[in-house]
PDB file of C-alpha atoms in Angstrom:
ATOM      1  CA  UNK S  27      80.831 110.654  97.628  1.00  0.00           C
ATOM      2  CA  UNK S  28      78.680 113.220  99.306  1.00  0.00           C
ATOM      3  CA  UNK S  29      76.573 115.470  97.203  1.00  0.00           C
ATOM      4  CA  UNK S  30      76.452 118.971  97.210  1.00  0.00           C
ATOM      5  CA  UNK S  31      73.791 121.566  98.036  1.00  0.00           C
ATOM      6  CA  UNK S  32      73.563 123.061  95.312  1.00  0.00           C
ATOM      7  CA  UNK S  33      71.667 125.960  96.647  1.00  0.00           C
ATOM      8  CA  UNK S  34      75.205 127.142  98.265  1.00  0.00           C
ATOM      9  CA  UNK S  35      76.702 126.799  94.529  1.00  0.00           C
ATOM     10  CA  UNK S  36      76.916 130.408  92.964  1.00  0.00           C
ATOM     11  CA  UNK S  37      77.920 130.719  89.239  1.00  0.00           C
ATOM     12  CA  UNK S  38      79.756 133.605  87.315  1.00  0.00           C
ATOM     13  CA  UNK S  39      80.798 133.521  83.980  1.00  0.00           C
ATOM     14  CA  UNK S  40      84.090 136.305  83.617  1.00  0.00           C
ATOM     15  CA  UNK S  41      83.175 137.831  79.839  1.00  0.00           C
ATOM     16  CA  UNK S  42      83.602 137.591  77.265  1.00  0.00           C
ATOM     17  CA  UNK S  43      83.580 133.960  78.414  1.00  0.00           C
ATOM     18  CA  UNK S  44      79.667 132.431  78.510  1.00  0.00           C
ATOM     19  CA  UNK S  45      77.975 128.695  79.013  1.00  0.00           C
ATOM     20  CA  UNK S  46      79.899 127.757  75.105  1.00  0.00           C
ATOM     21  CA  UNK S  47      83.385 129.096  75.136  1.00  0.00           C
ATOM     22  CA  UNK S  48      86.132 129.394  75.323  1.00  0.00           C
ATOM     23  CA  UNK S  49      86.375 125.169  75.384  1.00  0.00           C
ATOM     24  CA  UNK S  50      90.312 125.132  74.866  1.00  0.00           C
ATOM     25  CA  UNK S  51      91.923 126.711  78.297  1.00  0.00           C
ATOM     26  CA  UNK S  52      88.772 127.164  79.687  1.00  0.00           C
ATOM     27  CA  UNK S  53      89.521 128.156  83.251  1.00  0.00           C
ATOM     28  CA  UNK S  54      87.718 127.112  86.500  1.00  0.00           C
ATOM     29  CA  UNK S  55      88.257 128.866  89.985  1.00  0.00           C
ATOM     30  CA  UNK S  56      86.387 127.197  92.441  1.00  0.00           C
ATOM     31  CA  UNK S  57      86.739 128.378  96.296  1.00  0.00           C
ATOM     32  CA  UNK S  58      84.610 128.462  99.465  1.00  0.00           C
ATOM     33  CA  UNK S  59      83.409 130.097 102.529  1.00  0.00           C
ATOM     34  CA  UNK S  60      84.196 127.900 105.627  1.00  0.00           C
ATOM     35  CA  UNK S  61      81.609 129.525 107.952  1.00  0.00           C
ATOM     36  CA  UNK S  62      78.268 129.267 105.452  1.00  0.00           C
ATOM     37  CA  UNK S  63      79.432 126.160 103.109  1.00  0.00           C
ATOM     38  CA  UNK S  64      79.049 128.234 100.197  1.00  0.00           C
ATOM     39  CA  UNK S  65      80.984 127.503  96.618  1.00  0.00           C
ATOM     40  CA  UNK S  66      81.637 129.886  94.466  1.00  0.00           C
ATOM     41  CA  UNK S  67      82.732 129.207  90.910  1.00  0.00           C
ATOM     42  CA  UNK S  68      84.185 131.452  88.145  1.00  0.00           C
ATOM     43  CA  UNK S  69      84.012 130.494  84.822  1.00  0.00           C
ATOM     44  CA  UNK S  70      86.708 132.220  82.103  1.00  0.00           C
ATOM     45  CA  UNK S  71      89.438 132.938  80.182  1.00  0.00           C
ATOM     46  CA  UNK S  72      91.614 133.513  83.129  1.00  0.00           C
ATOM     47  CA  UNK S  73      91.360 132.634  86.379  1.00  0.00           C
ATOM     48  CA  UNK S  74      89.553 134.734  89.551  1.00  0.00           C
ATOM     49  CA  UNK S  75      92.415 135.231  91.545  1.00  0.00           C
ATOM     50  CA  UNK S  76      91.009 138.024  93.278  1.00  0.00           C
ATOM     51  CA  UNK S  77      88.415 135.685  94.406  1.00  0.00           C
ATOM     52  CA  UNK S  78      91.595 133.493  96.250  1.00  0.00           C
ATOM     53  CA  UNK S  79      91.898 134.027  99.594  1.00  0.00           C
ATOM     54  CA  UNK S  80      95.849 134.299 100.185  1.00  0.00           C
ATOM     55  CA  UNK S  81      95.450 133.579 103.680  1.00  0.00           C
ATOM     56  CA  UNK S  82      94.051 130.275 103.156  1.00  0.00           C
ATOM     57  CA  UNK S  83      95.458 129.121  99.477  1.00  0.00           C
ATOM     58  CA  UNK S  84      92.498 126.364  99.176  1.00  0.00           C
ATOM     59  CA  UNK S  85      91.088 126.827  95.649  1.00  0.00           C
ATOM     60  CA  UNK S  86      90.626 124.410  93.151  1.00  0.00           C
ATOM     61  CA  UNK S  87      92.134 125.769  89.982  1.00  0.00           C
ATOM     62  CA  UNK S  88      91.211 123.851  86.523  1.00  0.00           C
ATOM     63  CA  UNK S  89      91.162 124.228  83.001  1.00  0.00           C
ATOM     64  CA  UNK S  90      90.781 122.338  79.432  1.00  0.00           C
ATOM     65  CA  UNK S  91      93.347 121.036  77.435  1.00  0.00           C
ATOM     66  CA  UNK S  92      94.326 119.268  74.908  1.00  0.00           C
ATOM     67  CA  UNK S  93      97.073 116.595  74.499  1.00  0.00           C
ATOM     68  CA  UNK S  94      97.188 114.779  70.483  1.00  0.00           C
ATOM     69  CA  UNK S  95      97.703 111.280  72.372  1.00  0.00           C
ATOM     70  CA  UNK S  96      94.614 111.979  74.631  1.00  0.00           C
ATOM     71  CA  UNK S  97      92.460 114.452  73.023  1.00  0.00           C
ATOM     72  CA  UNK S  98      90.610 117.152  75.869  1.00  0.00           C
ATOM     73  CA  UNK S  99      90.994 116.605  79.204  1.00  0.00           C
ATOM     74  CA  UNK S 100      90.278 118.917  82.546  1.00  0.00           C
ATOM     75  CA  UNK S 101      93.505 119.259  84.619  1.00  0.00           C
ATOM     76  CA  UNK S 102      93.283 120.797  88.096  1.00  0.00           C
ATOM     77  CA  UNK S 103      95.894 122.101  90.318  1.00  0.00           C
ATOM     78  CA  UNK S 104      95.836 122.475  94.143  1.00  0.00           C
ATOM     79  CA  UNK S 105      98.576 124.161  96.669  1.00  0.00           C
ATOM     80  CA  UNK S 106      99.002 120.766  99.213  1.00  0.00           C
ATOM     81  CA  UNK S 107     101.228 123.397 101.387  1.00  0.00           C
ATOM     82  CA  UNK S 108      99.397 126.380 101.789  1.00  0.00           C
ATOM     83  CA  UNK S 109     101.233 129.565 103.217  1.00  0.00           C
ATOM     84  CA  UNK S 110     103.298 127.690 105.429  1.00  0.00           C
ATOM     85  CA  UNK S 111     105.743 125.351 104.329  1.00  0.00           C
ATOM     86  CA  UNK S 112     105.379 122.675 107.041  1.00  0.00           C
ATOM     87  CA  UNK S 113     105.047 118.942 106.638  1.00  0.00           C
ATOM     88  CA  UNK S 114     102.469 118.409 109.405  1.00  0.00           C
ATOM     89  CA  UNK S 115     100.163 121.644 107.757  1.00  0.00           C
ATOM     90  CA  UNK S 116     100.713 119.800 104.635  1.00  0.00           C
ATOM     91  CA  UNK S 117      99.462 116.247 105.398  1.00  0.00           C
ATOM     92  CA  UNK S 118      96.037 117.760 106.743  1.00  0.00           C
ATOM     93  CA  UNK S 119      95.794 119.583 103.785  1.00  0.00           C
ATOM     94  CA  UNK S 120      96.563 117.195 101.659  1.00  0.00           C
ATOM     95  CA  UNK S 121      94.068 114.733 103.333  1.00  0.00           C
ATOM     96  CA  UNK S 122      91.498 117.942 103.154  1.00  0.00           C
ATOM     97  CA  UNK S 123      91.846 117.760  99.689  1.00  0.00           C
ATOM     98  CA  UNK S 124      91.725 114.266  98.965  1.00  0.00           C
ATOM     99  CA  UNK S 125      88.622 113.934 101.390  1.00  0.00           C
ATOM    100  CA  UNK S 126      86.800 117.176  99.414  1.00  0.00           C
ATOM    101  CA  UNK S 127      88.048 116.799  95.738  1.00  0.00           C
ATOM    102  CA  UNK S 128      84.640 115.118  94.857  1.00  0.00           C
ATOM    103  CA  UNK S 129      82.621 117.522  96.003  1.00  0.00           C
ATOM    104  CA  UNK S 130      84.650 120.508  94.552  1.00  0.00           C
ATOM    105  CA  UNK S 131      84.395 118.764  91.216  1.00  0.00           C
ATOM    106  CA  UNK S 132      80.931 118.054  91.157  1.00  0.00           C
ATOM    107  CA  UNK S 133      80.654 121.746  91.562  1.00  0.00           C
ATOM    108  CA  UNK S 134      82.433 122.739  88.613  1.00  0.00           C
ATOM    109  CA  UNK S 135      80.855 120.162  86.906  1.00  0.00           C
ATOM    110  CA  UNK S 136      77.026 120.937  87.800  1.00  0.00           C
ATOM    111  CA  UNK S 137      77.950 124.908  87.878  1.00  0.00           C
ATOM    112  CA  UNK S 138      78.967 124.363  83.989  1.00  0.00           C
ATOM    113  CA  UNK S 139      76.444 121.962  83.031  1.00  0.00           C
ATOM    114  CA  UNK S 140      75.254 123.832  80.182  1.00  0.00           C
ATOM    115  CA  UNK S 141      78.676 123.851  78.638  1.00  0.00           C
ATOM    116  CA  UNK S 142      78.198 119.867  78.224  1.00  0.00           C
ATOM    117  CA  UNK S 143      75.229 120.177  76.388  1.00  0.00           C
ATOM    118  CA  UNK S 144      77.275 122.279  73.899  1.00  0.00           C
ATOM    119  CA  UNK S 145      79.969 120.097  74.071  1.00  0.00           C
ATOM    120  CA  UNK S 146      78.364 116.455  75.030  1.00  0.00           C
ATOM    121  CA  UNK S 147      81.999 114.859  73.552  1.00  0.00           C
ATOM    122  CA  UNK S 148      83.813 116.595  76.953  1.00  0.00           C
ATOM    123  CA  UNK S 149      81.786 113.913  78.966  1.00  0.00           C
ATOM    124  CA  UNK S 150      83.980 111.347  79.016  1.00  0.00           C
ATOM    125  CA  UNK S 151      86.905 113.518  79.021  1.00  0.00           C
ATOM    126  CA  UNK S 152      89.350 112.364  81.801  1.00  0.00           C
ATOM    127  CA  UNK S 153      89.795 114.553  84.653  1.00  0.00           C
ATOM    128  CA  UNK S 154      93.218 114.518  86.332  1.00  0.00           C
ATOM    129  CA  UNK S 155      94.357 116.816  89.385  1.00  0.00           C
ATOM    130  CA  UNK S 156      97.911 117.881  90.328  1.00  0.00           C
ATOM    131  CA  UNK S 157      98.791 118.154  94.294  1.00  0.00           C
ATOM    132  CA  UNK S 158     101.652 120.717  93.847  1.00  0.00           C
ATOM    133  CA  UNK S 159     103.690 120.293  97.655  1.00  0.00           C
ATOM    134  CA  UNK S 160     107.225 120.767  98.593  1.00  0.00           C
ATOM    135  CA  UNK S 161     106.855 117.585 100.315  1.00  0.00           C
ATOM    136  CA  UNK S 162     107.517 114.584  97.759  1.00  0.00           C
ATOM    137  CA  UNK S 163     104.646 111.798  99.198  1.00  0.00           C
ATOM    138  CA  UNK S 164     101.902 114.676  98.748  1.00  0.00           C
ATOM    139  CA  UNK S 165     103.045 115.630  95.160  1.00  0.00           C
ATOM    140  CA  UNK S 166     100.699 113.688  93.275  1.00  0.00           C
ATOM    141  CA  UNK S 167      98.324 113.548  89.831  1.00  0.00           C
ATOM    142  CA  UNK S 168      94.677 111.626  90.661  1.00  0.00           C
ATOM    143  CA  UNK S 169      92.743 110.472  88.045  1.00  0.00           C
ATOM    144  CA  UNK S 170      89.317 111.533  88.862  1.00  0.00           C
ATOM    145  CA  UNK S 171      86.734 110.125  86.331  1.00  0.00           C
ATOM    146  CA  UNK S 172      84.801 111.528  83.809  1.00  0.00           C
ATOM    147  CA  UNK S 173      82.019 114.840  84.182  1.00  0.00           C
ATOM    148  CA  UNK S 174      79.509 111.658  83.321  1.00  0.00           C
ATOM    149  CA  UNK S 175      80.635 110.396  86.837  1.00  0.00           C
ATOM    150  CA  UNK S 176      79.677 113.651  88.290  1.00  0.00           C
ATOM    151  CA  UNK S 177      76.706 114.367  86.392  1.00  0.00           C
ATOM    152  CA  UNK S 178      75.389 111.071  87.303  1.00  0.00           C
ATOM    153  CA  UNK S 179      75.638 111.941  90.687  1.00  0.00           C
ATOM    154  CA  UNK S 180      73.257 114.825  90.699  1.00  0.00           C
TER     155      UNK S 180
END
């Protein structure tokens, strides 16, 4: 896994949400800049979709939950298809996404990382993403670790 600069990671916090709560549905919108590498993270109630660029549809949209069987858990959602419904577009999406997940998660797990110190028991939470596609072979949910994993990392 390649580590991020973390210099090109900016951090905003939509109020009233802050570095403690909400826990339950706390909502991550992570997108980028392709020309300067930068991240940019929002950290709320809701998500930033202003921050979404239509055009390109290549956020990484998460939040808490909880399930009774599993306890808390961050699930993330990604659009494998884009704007265009096409199954070539797709695949090199999906492979985009597959290739960059780490990195996109280590962001929202580093850009948050005094949230864990509040919460130290959402460590070992599992992550899982959803690849949302009209295409059935890219419509997938990856188990990604544990924040520990990405914290580690750093």
């Amino acid at each position: 896994m390649s580590t991020i600069n973390l210099e090109k990671l900016s951090v905003r916090y939509i109020p009233p949400a802050d570095f403690n709560q909400p826990v339950l549905n706390r909502k991550y919108t992570l997108t980028h800049s392709d020309t300067t590498g930068q991240l940019f993270l929002d950290i709320g109630y809701v998500y930033n979709y202003e921050a979404i660029n239509p055009a390109q549809k290549d956020e990484v949209l998460a939040e808490w939950r909880n399930d009774p069987s599993m306890c808390m858990y961050l699930a993330g959602t990604v659009d494998v298809n884009g704007i265009q419904v096409i199954e070539a577009t797709s695949a090199k999406r999906f492979e985009v996404f597959n290739r960059e997940m780490n990195t996109a998660l280590q962001g929202m797990i580093y850009g948050d990382l005094p949230f864990y110190s509040y919460h130290p028991f959402l460590i070992n939470a599992p992550i899982f993403i959803s690849y949302n596609s009209a295409f059935p072979q890219y419509r997938q949910v990856k188990y990604y670790g544990t924040p520990r994993y990405y914290i580690d990392k750093l």
